[in-house]
PDB file of C-alpha atoms and ligand atoms in Angstrom:
ATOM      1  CA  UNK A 218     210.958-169.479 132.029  1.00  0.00           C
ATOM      2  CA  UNK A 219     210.098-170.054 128.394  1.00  0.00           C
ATOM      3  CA  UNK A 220     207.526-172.504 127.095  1.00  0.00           C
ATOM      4  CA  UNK A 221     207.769-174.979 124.449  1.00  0.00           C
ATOM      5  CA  UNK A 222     204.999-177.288 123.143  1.00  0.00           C
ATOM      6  CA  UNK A 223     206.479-179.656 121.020  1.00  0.00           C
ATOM      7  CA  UNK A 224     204.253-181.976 118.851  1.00  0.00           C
ATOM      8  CA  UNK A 225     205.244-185.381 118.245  1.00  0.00           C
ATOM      9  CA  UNK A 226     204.864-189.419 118.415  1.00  0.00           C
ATOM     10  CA  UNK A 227     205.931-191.058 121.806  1.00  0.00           C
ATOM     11  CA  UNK A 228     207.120-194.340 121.271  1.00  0.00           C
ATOM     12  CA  UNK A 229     207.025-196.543 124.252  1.00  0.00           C
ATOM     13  CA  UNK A 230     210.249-198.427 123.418  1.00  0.00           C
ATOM     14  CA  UNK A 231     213.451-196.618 121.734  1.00  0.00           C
ATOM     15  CA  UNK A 232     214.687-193.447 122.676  1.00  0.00           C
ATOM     16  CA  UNK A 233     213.311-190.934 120.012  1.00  0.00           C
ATOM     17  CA  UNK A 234     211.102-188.396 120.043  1.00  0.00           C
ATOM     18  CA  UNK A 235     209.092-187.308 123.093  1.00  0.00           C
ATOM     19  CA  UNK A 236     211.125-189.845 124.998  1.00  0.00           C
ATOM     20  CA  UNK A 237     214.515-187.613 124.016  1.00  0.00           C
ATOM     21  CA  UNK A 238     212.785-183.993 123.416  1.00  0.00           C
ATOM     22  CA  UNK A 239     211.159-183.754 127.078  1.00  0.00           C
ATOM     23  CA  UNK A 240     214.461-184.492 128.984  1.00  0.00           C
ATOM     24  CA  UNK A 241     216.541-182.462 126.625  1.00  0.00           C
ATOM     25  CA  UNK A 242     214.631-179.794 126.695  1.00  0.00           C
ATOM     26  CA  UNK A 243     213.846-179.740 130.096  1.00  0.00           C
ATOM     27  CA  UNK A 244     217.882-179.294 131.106  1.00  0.00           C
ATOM     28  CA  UNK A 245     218.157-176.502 128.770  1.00  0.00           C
ATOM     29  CA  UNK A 246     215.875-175.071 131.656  1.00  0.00           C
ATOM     30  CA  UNK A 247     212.455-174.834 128.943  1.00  0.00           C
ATOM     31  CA  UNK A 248     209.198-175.899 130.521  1.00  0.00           C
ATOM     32  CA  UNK A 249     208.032-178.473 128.050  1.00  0.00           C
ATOM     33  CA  UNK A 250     204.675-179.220 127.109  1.00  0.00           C
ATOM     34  CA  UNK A 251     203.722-182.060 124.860  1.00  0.00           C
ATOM     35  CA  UNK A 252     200.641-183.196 122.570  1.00  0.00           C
ATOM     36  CA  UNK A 253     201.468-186.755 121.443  1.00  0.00           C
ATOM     37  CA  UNK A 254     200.402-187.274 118.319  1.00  0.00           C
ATOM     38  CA  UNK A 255     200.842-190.718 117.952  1.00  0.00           C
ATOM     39  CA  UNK A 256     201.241-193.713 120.642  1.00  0.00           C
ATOM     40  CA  UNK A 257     203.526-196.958 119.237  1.00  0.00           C
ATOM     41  CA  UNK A 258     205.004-199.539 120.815  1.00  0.00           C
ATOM     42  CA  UNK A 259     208.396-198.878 119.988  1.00  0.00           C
ATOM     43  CA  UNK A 260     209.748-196.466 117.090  1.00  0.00           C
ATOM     44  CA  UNK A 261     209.144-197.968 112.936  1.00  0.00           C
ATOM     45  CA  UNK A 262     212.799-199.217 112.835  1.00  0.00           C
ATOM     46  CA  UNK A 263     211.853-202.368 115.261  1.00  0.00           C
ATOM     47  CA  UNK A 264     210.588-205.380 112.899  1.00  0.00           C
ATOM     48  CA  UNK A 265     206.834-204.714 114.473  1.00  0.00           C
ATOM     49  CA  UNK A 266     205.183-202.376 115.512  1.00  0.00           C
ATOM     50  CA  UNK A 267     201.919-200.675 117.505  1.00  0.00           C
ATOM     51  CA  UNK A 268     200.917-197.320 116.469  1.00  0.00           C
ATOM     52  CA  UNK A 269     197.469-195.649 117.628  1.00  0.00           C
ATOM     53  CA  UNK A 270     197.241-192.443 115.860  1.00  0.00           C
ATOM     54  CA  UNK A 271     196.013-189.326 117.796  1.00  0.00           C
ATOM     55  CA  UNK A 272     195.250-186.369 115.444  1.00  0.00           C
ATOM     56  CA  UNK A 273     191.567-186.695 116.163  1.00  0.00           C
ATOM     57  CA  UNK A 274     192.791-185.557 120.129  1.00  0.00           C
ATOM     58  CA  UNK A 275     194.742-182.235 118.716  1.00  0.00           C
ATOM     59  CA  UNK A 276     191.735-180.070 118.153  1.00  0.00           C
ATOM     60  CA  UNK A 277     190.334-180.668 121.526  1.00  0.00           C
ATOM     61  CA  UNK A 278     193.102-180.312 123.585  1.00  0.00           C
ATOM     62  CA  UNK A 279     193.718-177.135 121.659  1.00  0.00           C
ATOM     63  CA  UNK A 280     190.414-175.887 122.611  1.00  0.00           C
ATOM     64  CA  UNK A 281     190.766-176.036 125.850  1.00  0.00           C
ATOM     65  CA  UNK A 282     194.653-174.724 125.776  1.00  0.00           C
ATOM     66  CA  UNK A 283     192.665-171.320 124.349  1.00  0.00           C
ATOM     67  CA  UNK A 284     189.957-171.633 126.976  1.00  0.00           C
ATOM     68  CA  UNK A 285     192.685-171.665 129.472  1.00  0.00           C
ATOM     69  CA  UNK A 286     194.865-169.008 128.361  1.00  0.00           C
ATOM     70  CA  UNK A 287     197.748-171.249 127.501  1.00  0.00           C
ATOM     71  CA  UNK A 288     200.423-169.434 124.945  1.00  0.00           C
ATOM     72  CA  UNK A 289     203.541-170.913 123.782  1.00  0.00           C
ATOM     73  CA  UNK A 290     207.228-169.029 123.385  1.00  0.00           C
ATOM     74  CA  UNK A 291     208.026-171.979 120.488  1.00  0.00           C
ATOM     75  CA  UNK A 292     206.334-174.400 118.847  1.00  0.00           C
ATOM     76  CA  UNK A 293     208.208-177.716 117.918  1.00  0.00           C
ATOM     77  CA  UNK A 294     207.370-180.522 115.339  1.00  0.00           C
ATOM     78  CA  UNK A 295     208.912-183.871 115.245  1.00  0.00           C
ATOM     79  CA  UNK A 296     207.906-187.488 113.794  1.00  0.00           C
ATOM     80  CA  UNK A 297     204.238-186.973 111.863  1.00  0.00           C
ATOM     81  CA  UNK A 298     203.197-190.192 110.855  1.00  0.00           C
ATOM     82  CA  UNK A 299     200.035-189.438 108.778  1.00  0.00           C
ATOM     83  CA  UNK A 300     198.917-186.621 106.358  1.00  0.00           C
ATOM     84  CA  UNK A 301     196.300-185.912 109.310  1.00  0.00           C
ATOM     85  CA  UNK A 302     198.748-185.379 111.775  1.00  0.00           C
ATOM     86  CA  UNK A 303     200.435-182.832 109.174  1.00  0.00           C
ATOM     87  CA  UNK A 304     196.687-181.256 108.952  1.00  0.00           C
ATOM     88  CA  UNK A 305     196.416-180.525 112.269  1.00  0.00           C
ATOM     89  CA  UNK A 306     199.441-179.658 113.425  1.00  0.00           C
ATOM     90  CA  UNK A 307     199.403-176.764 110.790  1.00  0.00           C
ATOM     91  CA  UNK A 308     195.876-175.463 112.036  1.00  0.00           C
ATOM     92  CA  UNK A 309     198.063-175.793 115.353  1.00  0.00           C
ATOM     93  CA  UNK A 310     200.387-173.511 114.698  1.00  0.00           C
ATOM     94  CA  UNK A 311     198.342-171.415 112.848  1.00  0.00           C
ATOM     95  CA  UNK A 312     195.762-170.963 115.899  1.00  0.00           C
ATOM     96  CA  UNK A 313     198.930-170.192 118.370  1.00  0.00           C
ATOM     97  CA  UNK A 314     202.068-169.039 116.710  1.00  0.00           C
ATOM     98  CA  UNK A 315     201.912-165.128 118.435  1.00  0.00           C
ATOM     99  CA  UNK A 316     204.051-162.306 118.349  1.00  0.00           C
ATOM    100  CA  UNK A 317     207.997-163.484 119.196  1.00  0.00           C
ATOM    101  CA  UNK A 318     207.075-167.615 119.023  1.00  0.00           C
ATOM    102  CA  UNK A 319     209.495-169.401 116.998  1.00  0.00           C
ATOM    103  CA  UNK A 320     208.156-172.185 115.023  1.00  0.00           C
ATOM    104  CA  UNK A 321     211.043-175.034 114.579  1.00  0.00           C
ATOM    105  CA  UNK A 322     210.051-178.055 112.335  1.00  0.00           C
ATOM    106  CA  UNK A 323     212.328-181.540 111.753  1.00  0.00           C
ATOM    107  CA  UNK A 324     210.633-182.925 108.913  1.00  0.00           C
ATOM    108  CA  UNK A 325     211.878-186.242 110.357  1.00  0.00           C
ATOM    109  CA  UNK A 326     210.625-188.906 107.887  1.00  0.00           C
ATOM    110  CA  UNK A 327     213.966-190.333 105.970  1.00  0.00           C
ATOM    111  CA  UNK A 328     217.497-191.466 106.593  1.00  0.00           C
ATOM    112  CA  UNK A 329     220.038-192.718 105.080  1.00  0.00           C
ATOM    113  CA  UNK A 330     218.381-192.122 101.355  1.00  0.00           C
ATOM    114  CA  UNK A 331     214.824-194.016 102.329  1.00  0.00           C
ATOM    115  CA  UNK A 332     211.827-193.123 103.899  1.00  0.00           C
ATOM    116  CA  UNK A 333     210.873-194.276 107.437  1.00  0.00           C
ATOM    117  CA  UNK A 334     209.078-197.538 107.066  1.00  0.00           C
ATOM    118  CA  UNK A 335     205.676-197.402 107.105  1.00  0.00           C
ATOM    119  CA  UNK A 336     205.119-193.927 105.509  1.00  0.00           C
ATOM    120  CA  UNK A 337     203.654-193.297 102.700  1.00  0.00           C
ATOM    121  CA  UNK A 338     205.690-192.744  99.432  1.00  0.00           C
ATOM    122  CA  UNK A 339     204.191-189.004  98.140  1.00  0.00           C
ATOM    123  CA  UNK A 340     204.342-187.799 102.060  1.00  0.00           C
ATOM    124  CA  UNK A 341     207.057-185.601 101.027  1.00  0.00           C
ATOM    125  CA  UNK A 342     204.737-183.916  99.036  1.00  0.00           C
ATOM    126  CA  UNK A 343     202.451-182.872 101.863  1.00  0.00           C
ATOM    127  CA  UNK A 344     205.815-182.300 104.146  1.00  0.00           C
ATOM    128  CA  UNK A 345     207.223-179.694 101.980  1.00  0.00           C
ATOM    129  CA  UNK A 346     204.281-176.968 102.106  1.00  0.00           C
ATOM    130  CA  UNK A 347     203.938-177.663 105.840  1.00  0.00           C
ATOM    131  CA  UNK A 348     208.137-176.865 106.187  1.00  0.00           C
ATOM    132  CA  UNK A 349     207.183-173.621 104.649  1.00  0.00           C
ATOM    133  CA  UNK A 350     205.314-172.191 108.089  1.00  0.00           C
ATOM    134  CA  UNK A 351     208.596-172.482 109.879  1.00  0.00           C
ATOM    135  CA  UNK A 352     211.033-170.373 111.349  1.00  0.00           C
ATOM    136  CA  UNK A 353     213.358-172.758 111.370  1.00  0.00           C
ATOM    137  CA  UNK A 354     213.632-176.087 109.714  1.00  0.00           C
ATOM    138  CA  UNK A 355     215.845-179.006 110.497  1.00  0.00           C
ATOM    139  CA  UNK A 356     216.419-181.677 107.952  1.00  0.00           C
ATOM    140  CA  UNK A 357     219.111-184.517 107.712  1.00  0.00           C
ATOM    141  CA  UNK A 358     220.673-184.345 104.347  1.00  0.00           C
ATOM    142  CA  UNK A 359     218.088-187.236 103.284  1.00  0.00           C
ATOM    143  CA  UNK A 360     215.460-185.074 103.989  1.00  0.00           C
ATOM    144  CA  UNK A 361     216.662-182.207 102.589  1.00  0.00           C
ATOM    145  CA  UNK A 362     217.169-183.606  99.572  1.00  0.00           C
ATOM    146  CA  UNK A 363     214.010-184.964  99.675  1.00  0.00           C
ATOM    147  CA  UNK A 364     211.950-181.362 100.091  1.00  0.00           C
ATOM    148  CA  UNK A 365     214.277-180.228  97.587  1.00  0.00           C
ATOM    149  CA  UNK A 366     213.155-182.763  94.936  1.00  0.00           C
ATOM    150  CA  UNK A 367     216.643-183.624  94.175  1.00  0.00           C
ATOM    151  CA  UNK A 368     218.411-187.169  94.111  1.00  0.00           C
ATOM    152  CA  UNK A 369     220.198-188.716  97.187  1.00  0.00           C
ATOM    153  CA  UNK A 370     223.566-189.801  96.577  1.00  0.00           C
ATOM    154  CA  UNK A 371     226.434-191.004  99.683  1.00  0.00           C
ATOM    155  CA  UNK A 372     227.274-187.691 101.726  1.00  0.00           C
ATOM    156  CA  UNK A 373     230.764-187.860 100.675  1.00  0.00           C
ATOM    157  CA  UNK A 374     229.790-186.917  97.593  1.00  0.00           C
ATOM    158  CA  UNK A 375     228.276-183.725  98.194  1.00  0.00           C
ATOM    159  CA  UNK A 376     230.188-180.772  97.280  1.00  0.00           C
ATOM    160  CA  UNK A 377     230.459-177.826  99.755  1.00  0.00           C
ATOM    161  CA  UNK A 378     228.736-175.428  97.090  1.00  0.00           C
ATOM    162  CA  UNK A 379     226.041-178.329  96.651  1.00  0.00           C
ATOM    163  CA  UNK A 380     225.478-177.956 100.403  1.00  0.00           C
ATOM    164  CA  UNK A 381     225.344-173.873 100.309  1.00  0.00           C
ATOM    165  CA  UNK A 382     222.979-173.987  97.455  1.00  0.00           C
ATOM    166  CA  UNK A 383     220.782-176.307  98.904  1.00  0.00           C
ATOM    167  CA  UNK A 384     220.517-174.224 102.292  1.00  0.00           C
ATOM    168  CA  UNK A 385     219.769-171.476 100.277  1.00  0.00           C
ATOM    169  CA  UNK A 386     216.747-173.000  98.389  1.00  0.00           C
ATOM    170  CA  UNK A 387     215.588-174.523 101.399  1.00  0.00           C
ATOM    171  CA  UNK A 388     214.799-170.897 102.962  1.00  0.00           C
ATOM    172  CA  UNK A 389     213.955-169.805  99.846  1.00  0.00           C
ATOM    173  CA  UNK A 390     211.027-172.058 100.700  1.00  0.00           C
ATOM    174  CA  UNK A 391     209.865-169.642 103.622  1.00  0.00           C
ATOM    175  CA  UNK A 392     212.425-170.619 107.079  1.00  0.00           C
ATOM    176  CA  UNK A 393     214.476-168.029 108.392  1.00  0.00           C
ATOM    177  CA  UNK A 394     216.713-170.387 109.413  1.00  0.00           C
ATOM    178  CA  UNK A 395     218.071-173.622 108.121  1.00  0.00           C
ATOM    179  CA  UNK A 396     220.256-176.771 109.774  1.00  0.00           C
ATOM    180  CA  UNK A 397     220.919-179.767 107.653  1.00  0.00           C
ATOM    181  CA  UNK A 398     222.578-182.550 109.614  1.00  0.00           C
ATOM    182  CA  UNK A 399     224.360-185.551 108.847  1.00  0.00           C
ATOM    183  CA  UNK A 400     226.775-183.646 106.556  1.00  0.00           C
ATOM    184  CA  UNK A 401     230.447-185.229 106.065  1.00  0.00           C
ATOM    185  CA  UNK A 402     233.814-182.832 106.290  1.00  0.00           C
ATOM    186  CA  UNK A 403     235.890-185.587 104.609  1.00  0.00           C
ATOM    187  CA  UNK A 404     236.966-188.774 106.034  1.00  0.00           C
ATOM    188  CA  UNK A 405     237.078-187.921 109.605  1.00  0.00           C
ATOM    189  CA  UNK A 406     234.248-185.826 110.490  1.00  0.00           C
ATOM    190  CA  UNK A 407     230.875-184.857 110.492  1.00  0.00           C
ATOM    191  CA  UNK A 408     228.356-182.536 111.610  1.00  0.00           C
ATOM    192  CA  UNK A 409     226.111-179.548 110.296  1.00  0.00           C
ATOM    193  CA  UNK A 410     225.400-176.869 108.532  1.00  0.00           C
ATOM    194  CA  UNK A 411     222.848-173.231 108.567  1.00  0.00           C
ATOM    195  CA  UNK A 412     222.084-170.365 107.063  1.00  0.00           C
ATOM    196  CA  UNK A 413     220.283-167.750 109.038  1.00  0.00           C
ATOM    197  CA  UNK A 414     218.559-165.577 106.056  1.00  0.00           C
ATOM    198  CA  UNK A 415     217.936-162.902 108.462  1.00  0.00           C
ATOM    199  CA  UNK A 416     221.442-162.562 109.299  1.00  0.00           C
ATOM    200  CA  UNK A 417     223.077-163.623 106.268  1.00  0.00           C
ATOM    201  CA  UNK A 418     225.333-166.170 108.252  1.00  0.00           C
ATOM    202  CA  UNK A 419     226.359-169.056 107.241  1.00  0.00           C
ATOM    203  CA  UNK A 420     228.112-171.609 109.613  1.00  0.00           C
ATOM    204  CA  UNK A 421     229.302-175.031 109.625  1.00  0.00           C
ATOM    205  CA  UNK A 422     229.740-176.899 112.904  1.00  0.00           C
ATOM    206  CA  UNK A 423     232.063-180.228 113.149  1.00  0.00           C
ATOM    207  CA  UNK A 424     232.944-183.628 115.448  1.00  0.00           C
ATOM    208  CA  UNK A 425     234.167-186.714 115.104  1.00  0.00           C
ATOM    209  CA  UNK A 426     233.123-188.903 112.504  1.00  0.00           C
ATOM    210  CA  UNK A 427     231.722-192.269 113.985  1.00  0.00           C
ATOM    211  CA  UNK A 428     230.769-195.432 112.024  1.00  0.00           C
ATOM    212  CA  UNK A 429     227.471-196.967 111.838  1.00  0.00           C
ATOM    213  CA  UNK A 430     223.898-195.356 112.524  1.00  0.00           C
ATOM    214  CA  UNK A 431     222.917-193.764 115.624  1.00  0.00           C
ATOM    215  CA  UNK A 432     218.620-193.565 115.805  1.00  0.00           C
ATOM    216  CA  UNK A 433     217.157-190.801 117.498  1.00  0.00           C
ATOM    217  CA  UNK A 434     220.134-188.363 117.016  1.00  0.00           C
ATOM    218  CA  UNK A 435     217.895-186.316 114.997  1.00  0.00           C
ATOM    219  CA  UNK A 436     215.459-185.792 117.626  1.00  0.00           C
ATOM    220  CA  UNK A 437     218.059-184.880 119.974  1.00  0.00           C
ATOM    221  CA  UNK A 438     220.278-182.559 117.438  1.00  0.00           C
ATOM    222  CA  UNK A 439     216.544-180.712 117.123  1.00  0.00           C
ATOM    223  CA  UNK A 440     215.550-180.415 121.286  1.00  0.00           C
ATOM    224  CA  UNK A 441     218.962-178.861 121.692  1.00  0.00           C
ATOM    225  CA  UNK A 442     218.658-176.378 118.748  1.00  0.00           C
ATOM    226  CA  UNK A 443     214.981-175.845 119.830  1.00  0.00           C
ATOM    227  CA  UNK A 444     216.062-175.127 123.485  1.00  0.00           C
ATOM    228  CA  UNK A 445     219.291-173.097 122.376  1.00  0.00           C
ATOM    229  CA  UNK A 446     217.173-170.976 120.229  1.00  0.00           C
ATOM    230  CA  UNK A 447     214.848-170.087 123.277  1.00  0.00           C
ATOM    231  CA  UNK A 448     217.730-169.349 125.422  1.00  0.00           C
ATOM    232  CA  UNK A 449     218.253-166.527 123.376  1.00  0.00           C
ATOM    233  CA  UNK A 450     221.488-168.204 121.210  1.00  0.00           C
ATOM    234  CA  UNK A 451     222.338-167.353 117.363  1.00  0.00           C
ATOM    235  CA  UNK A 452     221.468-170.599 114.919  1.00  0.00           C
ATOM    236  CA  UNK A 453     224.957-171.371 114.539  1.00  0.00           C
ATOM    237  CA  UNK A 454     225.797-171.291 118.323  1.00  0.00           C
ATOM    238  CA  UNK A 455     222.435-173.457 118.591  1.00  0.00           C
ATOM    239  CA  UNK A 456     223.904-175.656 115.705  1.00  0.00           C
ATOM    240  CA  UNK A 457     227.383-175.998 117.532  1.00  0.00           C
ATOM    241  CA  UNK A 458     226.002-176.848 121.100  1.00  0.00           C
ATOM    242  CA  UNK A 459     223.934-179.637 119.121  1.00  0.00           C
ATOM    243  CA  UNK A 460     226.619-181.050 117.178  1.00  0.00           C
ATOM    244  CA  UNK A 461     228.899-181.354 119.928  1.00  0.00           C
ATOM    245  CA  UNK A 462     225.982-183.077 122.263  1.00  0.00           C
ATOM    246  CA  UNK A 463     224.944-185.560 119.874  1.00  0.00           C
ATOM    247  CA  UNK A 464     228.720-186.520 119.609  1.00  0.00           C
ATOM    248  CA  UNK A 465     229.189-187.074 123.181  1.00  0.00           C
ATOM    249  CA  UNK A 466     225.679-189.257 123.475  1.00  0.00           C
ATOM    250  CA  UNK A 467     227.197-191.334 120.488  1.00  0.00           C
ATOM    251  CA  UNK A 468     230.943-191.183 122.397  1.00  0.00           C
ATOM    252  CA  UNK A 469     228.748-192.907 125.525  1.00  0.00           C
ATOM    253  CA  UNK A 470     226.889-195.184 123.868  1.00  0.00           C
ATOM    254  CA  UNK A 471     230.139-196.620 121.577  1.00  0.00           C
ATOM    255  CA  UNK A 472     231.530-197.414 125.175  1.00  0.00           C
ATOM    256  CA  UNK A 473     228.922-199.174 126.845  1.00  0.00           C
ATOM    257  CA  UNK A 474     228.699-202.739 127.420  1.00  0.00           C
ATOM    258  CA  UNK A 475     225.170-203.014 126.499  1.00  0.00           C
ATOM    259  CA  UNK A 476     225.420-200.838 123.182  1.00  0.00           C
ATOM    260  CA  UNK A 477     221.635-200.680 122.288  1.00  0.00           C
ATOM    261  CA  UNK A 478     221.076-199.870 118.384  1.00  0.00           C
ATOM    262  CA  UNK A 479     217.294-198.341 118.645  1.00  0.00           C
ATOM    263  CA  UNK A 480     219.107-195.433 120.815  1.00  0.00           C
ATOM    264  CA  UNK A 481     221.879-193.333 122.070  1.00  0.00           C
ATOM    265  CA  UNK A 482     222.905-192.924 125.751  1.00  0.00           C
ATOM    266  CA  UNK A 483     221.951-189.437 125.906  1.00  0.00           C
ATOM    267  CA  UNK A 484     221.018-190.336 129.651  1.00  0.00           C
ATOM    268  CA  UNK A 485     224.590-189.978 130.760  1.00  0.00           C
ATOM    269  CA  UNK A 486     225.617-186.858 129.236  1.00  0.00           C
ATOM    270  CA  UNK A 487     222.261-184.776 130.403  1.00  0.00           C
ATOM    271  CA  UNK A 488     224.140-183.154 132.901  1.00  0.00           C
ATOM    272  CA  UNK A 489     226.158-181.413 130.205  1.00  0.00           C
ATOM    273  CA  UNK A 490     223.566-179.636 128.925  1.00  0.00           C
ATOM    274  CA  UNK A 491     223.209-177.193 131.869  1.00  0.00           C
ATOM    275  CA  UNK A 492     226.859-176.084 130.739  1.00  0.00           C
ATOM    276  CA  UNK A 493     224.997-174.661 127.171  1.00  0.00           C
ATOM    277  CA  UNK A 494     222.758-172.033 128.774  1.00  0.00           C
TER     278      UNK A 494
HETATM  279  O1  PXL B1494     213.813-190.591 115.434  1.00  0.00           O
HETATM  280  C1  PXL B1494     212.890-190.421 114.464  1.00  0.00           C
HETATM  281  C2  PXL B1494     211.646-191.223 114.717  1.00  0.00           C
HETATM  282  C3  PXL B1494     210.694-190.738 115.584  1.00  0.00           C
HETATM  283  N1  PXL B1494     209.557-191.399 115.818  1.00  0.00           N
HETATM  284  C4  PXL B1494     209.308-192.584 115.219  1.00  0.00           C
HETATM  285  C5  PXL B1494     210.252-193.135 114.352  1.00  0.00           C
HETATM  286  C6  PXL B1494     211.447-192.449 114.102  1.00  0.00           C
HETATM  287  C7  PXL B1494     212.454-193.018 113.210  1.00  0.00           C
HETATM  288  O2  PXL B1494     212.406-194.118 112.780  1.00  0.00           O
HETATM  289  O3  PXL B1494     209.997-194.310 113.791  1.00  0.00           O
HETATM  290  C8  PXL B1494     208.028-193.307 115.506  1.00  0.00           C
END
């Protein structure tokens, strides 16, 4: 069975990172390890917040990963919340990427045009070198446009040659392999885009579009493409299971009664997920 450690916040309250990666993950059949890297009480779009930070803890529990022999078939970065997290988690990777492990990072710090709340404004600039060690990267079109140093503007208004140039430029940055999400095909649908550099494929993958803002899809669009990749899938067969699995957690959570907005119902459609691998 192959191993992941994947590197992010937990968030007590609202179904994001390590609350979504561990479960998807885990039905893609990946043994998933964890180093939180950050503890808050719910996830920065909730009016308050808690947030203990926990890069001090990295190098330890590294040490004794090494003292016990521990090695990793992918390494997988979420939600960093402080340039020190960043710091680390790049010594991290640097102390344990090995022959064959795929590095996958989702600089997951914007949305919708605007940084996460509570981050600071030039942590972009300290994102984009650490996207560089990665094998694959996986931004929403916010983001990318963000590492790109380019302006946001509504994802309608993207061209299709925009979108191919900016995949381009993003490996051009060091990835092998690039996903941007959150990418409009017209009125009506959605979904993402790669570029595998090694390959020289480009794909596009597309669902439904739905209105209004779904948190946490990122994180889940990323364990699936994380746990694809592992289970020996191409990146746009990784991209394609993802799009259509965030589209069916957003298809559950439009039809339930108690339609949370700090979440999707990825609960109900786990199950699917052993139909990927
Ligand atoms: O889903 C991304 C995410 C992860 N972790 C934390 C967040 C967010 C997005 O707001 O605040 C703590």
């Amino acid at each position: 069975m192959k191993r992941v450690i994947t590197l992010q916040d937990i968030s007590c309250v609202g179904k994001c990172s390590l609350t979504a990666a561990i479960p998807v993950l885990s039905c893609l059949g990946i043994e998933t390890s964890v180093i939180p890297t950050a503890l808050l009480s719910t996830h920065t779009a909730f009016d308050s917040f808690f947030s203990v930070d926990l890069s001090e803890e990295i190098d330890s529990i590294s040490e004794e990963f090494h003292k016990n022999n521990i090695s990793f078939d992918a390494i997988y970065t979420g939600y960093l919340g402080s340039y020190e997290q960043i710091n680390e988690i790049s010594g991290f990777i640097d102390s344990f990427r090995s022959k064959g492990c795929i590095v996958v990072i989702d600089p997951a710090m914007a949305d919708d045009g605007e940084l996460y709340a509570g981050l600071p404004k030039d942590f972009v600039a300290h994102m984009r070198p650490f996207t560089s060690k990665a094998d694959v990267i996986i931004p929403n079109l916010t983001e990318a446009c963000l590492l790109l140093g380019i302006e946001y503007k509504e994802p309608s208004l993207f061209a299709k040659e925009e979108i191919r140039q900016m995949l381009y430029h993003l490996a051009d940055m060091g990835p092998e392999g690039v996903v941007i999400t959150g990418i409009h095909f017209g009125e009506k649908e959605m979904g993402a885009v790669s570029y595998d550099k090694k390959q020289d494929v480009l794909s596009e993958a597309r669902s439904i579009r739905h209105q209004g803002r779904f948190l946490g899809t990122g994180d889940i669009f990323s364990s699936v493409v994380t746990g694809c990749l592992l289970e020996g899938q191409t990146l746009s067969g990784a991209t394609e299971h993802a799009v259509h699995f965030v589209n069916r957690c957003i298809e559950e959570t439009e039809k339930a009664p108690d339609k949370r907005w700090y979440g999707v119902n990825f609960e109900s459609c786990l199950g699917e997920l052993t139909g990927y691998i």
